[in-house]
PDB file of C-alpha atoms in Angstrom:
ATOM      1  CA  UNK A 259     -16.000 -57.615  31.807  1.00 41.00           C
ATOM      2  CA  UNK A 260     -17.776 -54.958  33.844  1.00 38.00           C
ATOM      3  CA  UNK A 261     -21.498 -54.732  33.259  1.00 42.00           C
ATOM      4  CA  UNK A 262     -23.045 -51.242  33.173  1.00 42.00           C
ATOM      5  CA  UNK A 263     -26.644 -51.011  34.200  1.00 42.00           C
ATOM      6  CA  UNK A 264     -29.257 -49.189  32.176  1.00 42.00           C
ATOM      7  CA  UNK A 265     -29.507 -46.504  34.864  1.00 41.00           C
ATOM      8  CA  UNK A 266     -25.742 -45.889  34.758  1.00 41.00           C
ATOM      9  CA  UNK A 267     -25.795 -45.604  30.944  1.00 43.00           C
ATOM     10  CA  UNK A 268     -28.624 -43.096  31.206  1.00 41.00           C
ATOM     11  CA  UNK A 269     -26.645 -41.059  33.734  1.00 41.00           C
ATOM     12  CA  UNK A 270     -23.489 -41.058  31.609  1.00 42.00           C
ATOM     13  CA  UNK A 271     -25.137 -40.168  28.311  1.00 42.00           C
ATOM     14  CA  UNK A 272     -25.796 -36.480  29.060  1.00 43.00           C
ATOM     15  CA  UNK A 273     -22.152 -36.059  30.069  1.00 40.00           C
ATOM     16  CA  UNK A 274     -21.032 -37.548  26.745  1.00 41.00           C
ATOM     17  CA  UNK A 275     -23.445 -35.297  24.885  1.00 40.00           C
ATOM     18  CA  UNK A 276     -22.177 -32.238  26.715  1.00 41.00           C
ATOM     19  CA  UNK A 277     -18.594 -33.197  25.912  1.00 38.00           C
ATOM     20  CA  UNK A 278     -19.395 -33.765  22.225  1.00 39.00           C
ATOM     21  CA  UNK A 279     -21.175 -30.437  21.989  1.00 41.00           C
ATOM     22  CA  UNK A 280     -18.221 -28.722  23.649  1.00 40.00           C
ATOM     23  CA  UNK A 281     -15.758 -30.274  21.182  1.00 36.00           C
ATOM     24  CA  UNK A 282     -18.036 -29.288  18.295  1.00 39.00           C
ATOM     25  CA  UNK A 283     -18.094 -25.692  19.466  1.00 40.00           C
ATOM     26  CA  UNK A 284     -14.308 -25.649  19.725  1.00 36.00           C
ATOM     27  CA  UNK A 285     -13.840 -27.229  16.303  1.00 39.00           C
ATOM     28  CA  UNK A 286     -16.002 -24.743  14.403  1.00 33.00           C
ATOM     29  CA  UNK A 287     -13.834 -21.660  15.109  1.00 34.00           C
ATOM     30  CA  UNK A 288     -10.732 -23.644  14.188  1.00 33.00           C
ATOM     31  CA  UNK A 289     -12.276 -24.706  10.920  1.00 32.00           C
ATOM     32  CA  UNK A 290     -13.456 -21.187  10.182  1.00 31.00           C
ATOM     33  CA  UNK A 291     -10.098 -19.621  11.004  1.00 35.00           C
ATOM     34  CA  UNK A 292      -8.371 -22.229   8.853  1.00 35.00           C
ATOM     35  CA  UNK A 293     -10.670 -21.415   5.971  1.00 36.00           C
ATOM     36  CA  UNK A 294     -10.042 -17.709   6.400  1.00 30.00           C
ATOM     37  CA  UNK A 295      -6.292 -18.253   6.386  1.00 33.00           C
ATOM     38  CA  UNK A 296      -6.541 -20.304   3.227  1.00 31.00           C
ATOM     39  CA  UNK A 297      -8.679 -17.636   1.616  1.00 33.00           C
ATOM     40  CA  UNK A 298      -6.286 -14.862   2.587  1.00 33.00           C
ATOM     41  CA  UNK A 299      -3.363 -16.859   1.253  1.00 33.00           C
ATOM     42  CA  UNK A 300      -5.033 -17.369  -2.111  1.00 29.00           C
ATOM     43  CA  UNK A 301      -5.905 -13.676  -2.437  1.00 31.00           C
ATOM     44  CA  UNK A 302      -2.341 -12.604  -1.626  1.00 41.00           C
ATOM     45  CA  UNK A 303      -0.893 -15.069  -4.135  1.00 45.00           C
ATOM     46  CA  UNK A 304      -2.220 -16.061  -7.580  1.00 47.00           C
ATOM     47  CA  UNK A 305      -5.487 -14.134  -7.275  1.00 48.00           C
ATOM     48  CA  UNK A 306      -3.678 -10.880  -6.590  1.00 52.00           C
ATOM     49  CA  UNK A 307      -1.207 -11.567  -9.384  1.00 53.00           C
ATOM     50  CA  UNK A 308      -4.093 -11.917 -11.836  1.00 57.00           C
ATOM     51  CA  UNK A 309      -5.158  -8.384 -10.936  1.00 74.00           C
ATOM     52  CA  UNK A 310      -1.865  -6.929 -12.193  1.00 90.00           C
ATOM     53  CA  UNK A 311      -0.005  -6.949 -15.475  1.00 92.00           C
ATOM     54  CA  UNK A 312       3.478  -5.899 -16.537  1.00 95.00           C
ATOM     55  CA  UNK A 313       2.447  -2.661 -18.238  1.00 97.00           C
ATOM     56  CA  UNK A 314       3.407   0.392 -16.181  1.00 98.00           C
ATOM     57  CA  UNK A 315       0.260   2.356 -15.343  1.00 98.00           C
ATOM     58  CA  UNK A 316       0.263   6.152 -15.156  1.00 98.00           C
ATOM     59  CA  UNK A 317      -3.473   6.849 -15.092  1.00 98.00           C
ATOM     60  CA  UNK A 318      -6.383   6.654 -12.678  1.00 98.00           C
ATOM     61  CA  UNK A 319      -9.020   3.953 -12.648  1.00 92.00           C
ATOM     62  CA  UNK A 320     -11.758   5.957 -14.323  1.00 87.00           C
ATOM     63  CA  UNK A 321     -10.042   8.777 -16.221  1.00 86.00           C
ATOM     64  CA  UNK A 322     -11.906  12.023 -16.782  1.00 94.00           C
ATOM     65  CA  UNK A 323     -11.192  14.908 -14.437  1.00 97.00           C
ATOM     66  CA  UNK A 324      -9.657  12.608 -11.870  1.00 98.00           C
ATOM     67  CA  UNK A 325      -6.201  12.611 -10.354  1.00 98.00           C
ATOM     68  CA  UNK A 326      -4.195  10.286  -8.101  1.00 98.00           C
ATOM     69  CA  UNK A 327      -1.646  11.660  -5.646  1.00 98.00           C
ATOM     70  CA  UNK A 328       1.345   9.404  -4.956  1.00 99.00           C
ATOM     71  CA  UNK A 329       4.214  10.044  -2.540  1.00 99.00           C
ATOM     72  CA  UNK A 330       7.659   8.438  -2.709  1.00 98.00           C
ATOM     73  CA  UNK A 331      10.609   7.718  -0.417  1.00 98.00           C
ATOM     74  CA  UNK A 332       8.895   7.756   2.975  1.00 98.00           C
ATOM     75  CA  UNK A 333       8.069   7.266   5.645  1.00 98.00           C
ATOM     76  CA  UNK A 334       9.733  10.402   6.995  1.00 98.00           C
ATOM     77  CA  UNK A 335       9.226  11.220  10.688  1.00 98.00           C
ATOM     78  CA  UNK A 336       9.350  14.965  10.046  1.00 98.00           C
ATOM     79  CA  UNK A 337       6.981  15.407   7.103  1.00 98.00           C
ATOM     80  CA  UNK A 338       4.890  12.230   6.722  1.00 98.00           C
ATOM     81  CA  UNK A 339       2.780  12.919   9.855  1.00 98.00           C
ATOM     82  CA  UNK A 340       2.045  16.462   8.624  1.00 98.00           C
ATOM     83  CA  UNK A 341       1.093  15.141   5.198  1.00 99.00           C
ATOM     84  CA  UNK A 342      -1.206  12.565   6.764  1.00 99.00           C
ATOM     85  CA  UNK A 343      -2.930  15.302   8.722  1.00 98.00           C
ATOM     86  CA  UNK A 344      -3.423  17.402   5.564  1.00 98.00           C
ATOM     87  CA  UNK A 345      -4.876  14.440   3.672  1.00 98.00           C
ATOM     88  CA  UNK A 346      -7.154  13.595   6.606  1.00 98.00           C
ATOM     89  CA  UNK A 347      -8.369  17.174   6.836  1.00 98.00           C
ATOM     90  CA  UNK A 348      -8.986  17.346   3.083  1.00 98.00           C
ATOM     91  CA  UNK A 349     -10.544  13.850   2.855  1.00 98.00           C
ATOM     92  CA  UNK A 350      -8.127  12.514   0.238  1.00 98.00           C
ATOM     93  CA  UNK A 351      -6.619   9.039   0.030  1.00 98.00           C
ATOM     94  CA  UNK A 352      -3.236   8.632  -1.654  1.00 98.00           C
ATOM     95  CA  UNK A 353      -0.606   6.023  -2.510  1.00 99.00           C
ATOM     96  CA  UNK A 354       2.575   5.901  -0.413  1.00 99.00           C
ATOM     97  CA  UNK A 355       5.565   4.282  -2.133  1.00 99.00           C
ATOM     98  CA  UNK A 356       7.680   3.077   0.777  1.00 99.00           C
ATOM     99  CA  UNK A 357      11.462   2.881   0.926  1.00 98.00           C
ATOM    100  CA  UNK A 358      12.325  -0.291   2.820  1.00 98.00           C
ATOM    101  CA  UNK A 359      15.148   1.167   4.924  1.00 98.00           C
ATOM    102  CA  UNK A 360      12.803   3.909   6.120  1.00 98.00           C
ATOM    103  CA  UNK A 361      10.059   1.370   6.835  1.00 98.00           C
ATOM    104  CA  UNK A 362      12.489  -0.519   9.053  1.00 98.00           C
ATOM    105  CA  UNK A 363      13.412   2.676  10.906  1.00 98.00           C
ATOM    106  CA  UNK A 364       9.859   3.979  11.333  1.00 98.00           C
ATOM    107  CA  UNK A 365       7.342   1.106  11.360  1.00 98.00           C
ATOM    108  CA  UNK A 366       4.912   3.165  13.434  1.00 98.00           C
ATOM    109  CA  UNK A 367       4.524   5.575  10.496  1.00 98.00           C
ATOM    110  CA  UNK A 368       3.647   2.694   8.184  1.00 98.00           C
ATOM    111  CA  UNK A 369       0.892   1.734  10.610  1.00 98.00           C
ATOM    112  CA  UNK A 370      -0.296   5.349  10.688  1.00 98.00           C
ATOM    113  CA  UNK A 371      -0.461   5.439   6.882  1.00 99.00           C
ATOM    114  CA  UNK A 372      -2.470   2.212   6.803  1.00 98.00           C
ATOM    115  CA  UNK A 373      -4.762   3.315   9.637  1.00 98.00           C
ATOM    116  CA  UNK A 374      -5.576   6.476   7.674  1.00 98.00           C
ATOM    117  CA  UNK A 375      -6.848   4.372   4.752  1.00 98.00           C
ATOM    118  CA  UNK A 376      -4.063   5.009   2.262  1.00 98.00           C
ATOM    119  CA  UNK A 377      -2.644   2.495  -0.231  1.00 98.00           C
ATOM    120  CA  UNK A 378       0.885   1.104  -0.095  1.00 98.00           C
ATOM    121  CA  UNK A 379       3.462   0.668  -2.837  1.00 99.00           C
ATOM    122  CA  UNK A 380       6.770  -1.218  -2.728  1.00 99.00           C
ATOM    123  CA  UNK A 381       9.592   1.207  -3.623  1.00 98.00           C
ATOM    124  CA  UNK A 382      12.502  -1.228  -3.020  1.00 98.00           C
ATOM    125  CA  UNK A 383      14.676  -1.737   0.003  1.00 98.00           C
ATOM    126  CA  UNK A 384      17.520   0.732  -0.578  1.00 98.00           C
ATOM    127  CA  UNK A 385      16.207   2.874  -3.474  1.00 98.00           C
ATOM    128  CA  UNK A 386      18.758   1.307  -5.839  1.00 98.00           C
ATOM    129  CA  UNK A 387      18.676   1.730  -9.606  1.00 98.00           C
ATOM    130  CA  UNK A 388      17.500  -1.702 -10.804  1.00 98.00           C
ATOM    131  CA  UNK A 389      17.664  -1.030 -14.526  1.00 98.00           C
ATOM    132  CA  UNK A 390      20.389  -3.623 -15.101  1.00 98.00           C
ATOM    133  CA  UNK A 391      19.497  -6.074 -12.323  1.00 98.00           C
ATOM    134  CA  UNK A 392      18.676  -9.736 -12.922  1.00 98.00           C
ATOM    135  CA  UNK A 393      15.140 -10.982 -12.196  1.00 98.00           C
ATOM    136  CA  UNK A 394      16.508 -13.043  -9.298  1.00 98.00           C
ATOM    137  CA  UNK A 395      18.107 -10.026  -7.620  1.00 98.00           C
ATOM    138  CA  UNK A 396      15.026  -7.901  -8.228  1.00 98.00           C
ATOM    139  CA  UNK A 397      12.766 -10.531  -6.703  1.00 98.00           C
ATOM    140  CA  UNK A 398      14.956 -10.843  -3.598  1.00 98.00           C
ATOM    141  CA  UNK A 399      14.868  -7.078  -3.035  1.00 98.00           C
ATOM    142  CA  UNK A 400      11.128  -6.702  -3.599  1.00 98.00           C
ATOM    143  CA  UNK A 401      10.335  -9.657  -1.350  1.00 98.00           C
ATOM    144  CA  UNK A 402      12.537  -8.261   1.404  1.00 98.00           C
ATOM    145  CA  UNK A 403      10.877  -4.838   1.109  1.00 98.00           C
ATOM    146  CA  UNK A 404       7.396  -6.347   1.286  1.00 98.00           C
ATOM    147  CA  UNK A 405       8.471  -8.420   4.290  1.00 98.00           C
ATOM    148  CA  UNK A 406       9.573  -5.259   6.113  1.00 98.00           C
ATOM    149  CA  UNK A 407       6.253  -3.594   5.301  1.00 98.00           C
ATOM    150  CA  UNK A 408       4.344  -6.631   6.565  1.00 98.00           C
ATOM    151  CA  UNK A 409       6.467  -6.705   9.692  1.00 98.00           C
ATOM    152  CA  UNK A 410       5.337  -3.152  10.392  1.00 98.00           C
ATOM    153  CA  UNK A 411       1.716  -3.733   9.320  1.00 98.00           C
ATOM    154  CA  UNK A 412       0.882  -7.463   9.226  1.00 98.00           C
ATOM    155  CA  UNK A 413      -1.482  -8.532   6.471  1.00 97.00           C
ATOM    156  CA  UNK A 414      -1.631  -5.176   4.697  1.00 98.00           C
ATOM    157  CA  UNK A 415      -2.059  -5.243   0.907  1.00 98.00           C
ATOM    158  CA  UNK A 416       0.766  -3.901  -1.275  1.00 98.00           C
ATOM    159  CA  UNK A 417      -0.913  -3.603  -4.688  1.00 98.00           C
ATOM    160  CA  UNK A 418       1.725  -1.445  -6.420  1.00 98.00           C
ATOM    161  CA  UNK A 419       5.448  -1.340  -7.168  1.00 98.00           C
ATOM    162  CA  UNK A 420       7.410   1.689  -8.343  1.00 98.00           C
ATOM    163  CA  UNK A 421      10.988   1.535  -9.617  1.00 98.00           C
ATOM    164  CA  UNK A 422      13.363   4.145  -8.167  1.00 98.00           C
ATOM    165  CA  UNK A 423      14.122   6.916 -10.661  1.00 96.00           C
ATOM    166  CA  UNK A 424      11.788   5.262 -13.175  1.00 97.00           C
ATOM    167  CA  UNK A 425      14.590   2.842 -14.106  1.00 98.00           C
ATOM    168  CA  UNK A 426      12.357  -0.140 -14.812  1.00 98.00           C
ATOM    169  CA  UNK A 427      14.599  -2.742 -16.459  1.00 98.00           C
ATOM    170  CA  UNK A 428      13.060  -6.157 -15.758  1.00 98.00           C
ATOM    171  CA  UNK A 429      11.228  -5.017 -12.630  1.00 98.00           C
ATOM    172  CA  UNK A 430       7.699  -4.854 -14.137  1.00 98.00           C
ATOM    173  CA  UNK A 431       7.505  -8.570 -14.857  1.00 98.00           C
ATOM    174  CA  UNK A 432       8.935  -9.530 -11.479  1.00 98.00           C
ATOM    175  CA  UNK A 433       6.590  -7.165  -9.645  1.00 98.00           C
ATOM    176  CA  UNK A 434       3.635  -8.578 -11.546  1.00 98.00           C
ATOM    177  CA  UNK A 435       4.600 -12.127 -10.605  1.00 98.00           C
ATOM    178  CA  UNK A 436       4.548 -10.954  -6.979  1.00 98.00           C
ATOM    179  CA  UNK A 437       1.059  -9.497  -7.435  1.00 98.00           C
ATOM    180  CA  UNK A 438       2.067  -5.840  -7.673  1.00 98.00           C
ATOM    181  CA  UNK A 439       1.075  -3.526 -10.512  1.00 98.00           C
ATOM    182  CA  UNK A 440       4.006  -1.411 -11.797  1.00 98.00           C
ATOM    183  CA  UNK A 441       3.072   2.189 -11.030  1.00 98.00           C
ATOM    184  CA  UNK A 442       4.477   5.062 -13.040  1.00 98.00           C
ATOM    185  CA  UNK A 443       3.349   8.668 -13.268  1.00 98.00           C
ATOM    186  CA  UNK A 444       2.159  11.194 -15.790  1.00 98.00           C
ATOM    187  CA  UNK A 445       3.362  14.282 -13.938  1.00 98.00           C
ATOM    188  CA  UNK A 446       6.434  14.580 -11.713  1.00 98.00           C
ATOM    189  CA  UNK A 447       6.491  17.979 -10.054  1.00 97.00           C
ATOM    190  CA  UNK A 448      10.221  17.963  -9.220  1.00 97.00           C
ATOM    191  CA  UNK A 449       9.759  18.563  -5.517  1.00 97.00           C
ATOM    192  CA  UNK A 450      13.126  16.975  -4.747  1.00 94.00           C
ATOM    193  CA  UNK A 451      14.861  20.304  -5.538  1.00 91.00           C
ATOM    194  CA  UNK A 452      12.778  21.878  -3.706  1.00 92.00           C
ATOM    195  CA  UNK A 453      11.639  24.869  -5.805  1.00 97.00           C
ATOM    196  CA  UNK A 454       9.250  26.597  -3.381  1.00 98.00           C
ATOM    197  CA  UNK A 455       5.601  25.990  -2.519  1.00 98.00           C
ATOM    198  CA  UNK A 456       4.219  28.476  -5.061  1.00 98.00           C
ATOM    199  CA  UNK A 457       6.207  26.828  -7.846  1.00 98.00           C
ATOM    200  CA  UNK A 458       5.009  23.351  -6.870  1.00 98.00           C
ATOM    201  CA  UNK A 459       1.391  24.516  -6.930  1.00 98.00           C
ATOM    202  CA  UNK A 460       1.948  26.125 -10.339  1.00 98.00           C
ATOM    203  CA  UNK A 461       3.551  22.989 -11.791  1.00 98.00           C
ATOM    204  CA  UNK A 462       0.621  20.809 -10.756  1.00 98.00           C
ATOM    205  CA  UNK A 463      -2.117  23.206 -11.851  1.00 98.00           C
ATOM    206  CA  UNK A 464      -0.485  23.802 -15.235  1.00 98.00           C
ATOM    207  CA  UNK A 465       0.692  20.242 -15.829  1.00 98.00           C
ATOM    208  CA  UNK A 466      -2.322  18.203 -14.703  1.00 98.00           C
ATOM    209  CA  UNK A 467      -4.160  16.180 -17.354  1.00 98.00           C
ATOM    210  CA  UNK A 468      -7.321  14.038 -17.089  1.00 98.00           C
ATOM    211  CA  UNK A 469      -6.636  10.790 -15.271  1.00 98.00           C
ATOM    212  CA  UNK A 470      -3.091  11.709 -14.264  1.00 98.00           C
ATOM    213  CA  UNK A 471      -1.033   9.965 -11.618  1.00 98.00           C
ATOM    214  CA  UNK A 472       1.072  12.677  -9.973  1.00 98.00           C
ATOM    215  CA  UNK A 473       4.445  11.929  -8.385  1.00 98.00           C
ATOM    216  CA  UNK A 474       5.484  13.814  -5.254  1.00 98.00           C
ATOM    217  CA  UNK A 475       7.621  12.968  -2.232  1.00 98.00           C
ATOM    218  CA  UNK A 476       7.107  12.730   1.512  1.00 98.00           C
ATOM    219  CA  UNK A 477      10.627  11.393   2.181  1.00 98.00           C
ATOM    220  CA  UNK A 478      14.218  11.644   1.005  1.00 96.00           C
ATOM    221  CA  UNK A 479      14.752  15.157   2.326  1.00 96.00           C
ATOM    222  CA  UNK A 480      12.879  18.230   3.527  1.00 97.00           C
ATOM    223  CA  UNK A 481       9.360  17.842   2.090  1.00 98.00           C
ATOM    224  CA  UNK A 482       7.649  20.650   3.997  1.00 98.00           C
ATOM    225  CA  UNK A 483       7.068  22.560   0.740  1.00 98.00           C
ATOM    226  CA  UNK A 484       5.314  19.532  -0.726  1.00 98.00           C
ATOM    227  CA  UNK A 485       3.043  19.259   2.307  1.00 98.00           C
ATOM    228  CA  UNK A 486       2.149  22.956   2.062  1.00 98.00           C
ATOM    229  CA  UNK A 487       1.537  22.638  -1.688  1.00 98.00           C
ATOM    230  CA  UNK A 488      -0.773  19.647  -1.211  1.00 99.00           C
ATOM    231  CA  UNK A 489      -2.757  21.563   1.401  1.00 98.00           C
ATOM    232  CA  UNK A 490      -3.338  24.345  -1.134  1.00 98.00           C
ATOM    233  CA  UNK A 491      -3.802  22.153  -4.183  1.00 98.00           C
ATOM    234  CA  UNK A 492      -6.620  19.926  -2.966  1.00 98.00           C
ATOM    235  CA  UNK A 493      -9.254  22.662  -2.467  1.00 98.00           C
ATOM    236  CA  UNK A 494      -8.044  24.514  -5.563  1.00 98.00           C
ATOM    237  CA  UNK A 495      -8.318  21.467  -7.808  1.00 98.00           C
ATOM    238  CA  UNK A 496     -11.700  20.533  -6.383  1.00 98.00           C
ATOM    239  CA  UNK A 497     -12.967  24.019  -7.162  1.00 98.00           C
ATOM    240  CA  UNK A 498     -11.894  23.400 -10.769  1.00 97.00           C
ATOM    241  CA  UNK A 499     -13.923  20.177 -10.946  1.00 98.00           C
ATOM    242  CA  UNK A 500     -11.200  17.624 -10.250  1.00 98.00           C
ATOM    243  CA  UNK A 501     -11.734  14.656  -7.948  1.00 97.00           C
ATOM    244  CA  UNK A 502      -9.210  12.405  -6.224  1.00 98.00           C
ATOM    245  CA  UNK A 503      -9.058   8.663  -6.773  1.00 98.00           C
ATOM    246  CA  UNK A 504      -6.677   5.695  -7.057  1.00 97.00           C
ATOM    247  CA  UNK A 505      -4.367   4.630  -9.891  1.00 98.00           C
ATOM    248  CA  UNK A 506      -5.481   1.884 -12.246  1.00 96.00           C
ATOM    249  CA  UNK A 507      -4.754  -1.717 -11.248  1.00 91.00           C
ATOM    250  CA  UNK A 508      -4.069  -2.975 -14.755  1.00 85.00           C
ATOM    251  CA  UNK A 509      -2.230  -1.431 -17.666  1.00 66.00           C
TER     252      UNK A 509
END
C-alpha cells in the first residue's frame, strides 16, 4: 500500500475542493432546469385543465363595456400580417383560432402572432364538422393541431378551443380534458361573405353587447374588408367607452 505524506495530502486537498465546487456549480443549473421542466409540465397538464370547464364561453372576463375580438381560420399570409399591424398600432390584443393545415403551411405567422402578445386557440386540423365525431377521433385531431402549433411556436399556451361552424358535439368535454376552454361567440359579423367594410362596421356597432366575444376571420378567404373594419372599429368603440380584453377562462 502506498503511503501518502501529510504534505502530499495538503497539496491534493485544494484540488479536490476545486473539483467538488466545480461539480456543485454544474449540478445546480441541471437541478434548476429539471425543476422548471417539471413545473412547466404540470402547468400544461392537470393544472391547466382545472382552469377550464366544458361550458362554452361567449363573454369576456369582466363583463361591462368590454369586448373580445377573436379571429378564425388563419394564419393567412395575405391578411394576417396586415391585421397584426392594425392591432399593434391600436394597442389591442386578440385571440387567433388557428386552422392546423394553415399553421403547417405558415409557421412563421404563428410565431408573429405569439410575438405580438396575442392568445392562441385550437380550431382543429382541417376545419371539419365534428358534431357527430367520437371523443377518440376528436382527441386525435385536437392533439395533432396543438402539436402543429407547438412545432411552430414551442411551449406556447393554447388556452382555448373553438369548434368549426359552432358544431360542438362532444368537443367541449374533450377540449376541457386537454386543458382548453371551449370558446364560442356572442356576435358573428358574417365577414365570410364578405359584405363590405361599411356593413361590417355597422354590424359590430349595432350588435355589440356588454362583455361580448366577437367572431371575425383573418383566414379562409379574402379578409381585407375585415382588416379595414377592425382598423375603424377600435377607435370608434373606444370613443363610445368600450375597452378590449380577453374571453373568460371558465364558463
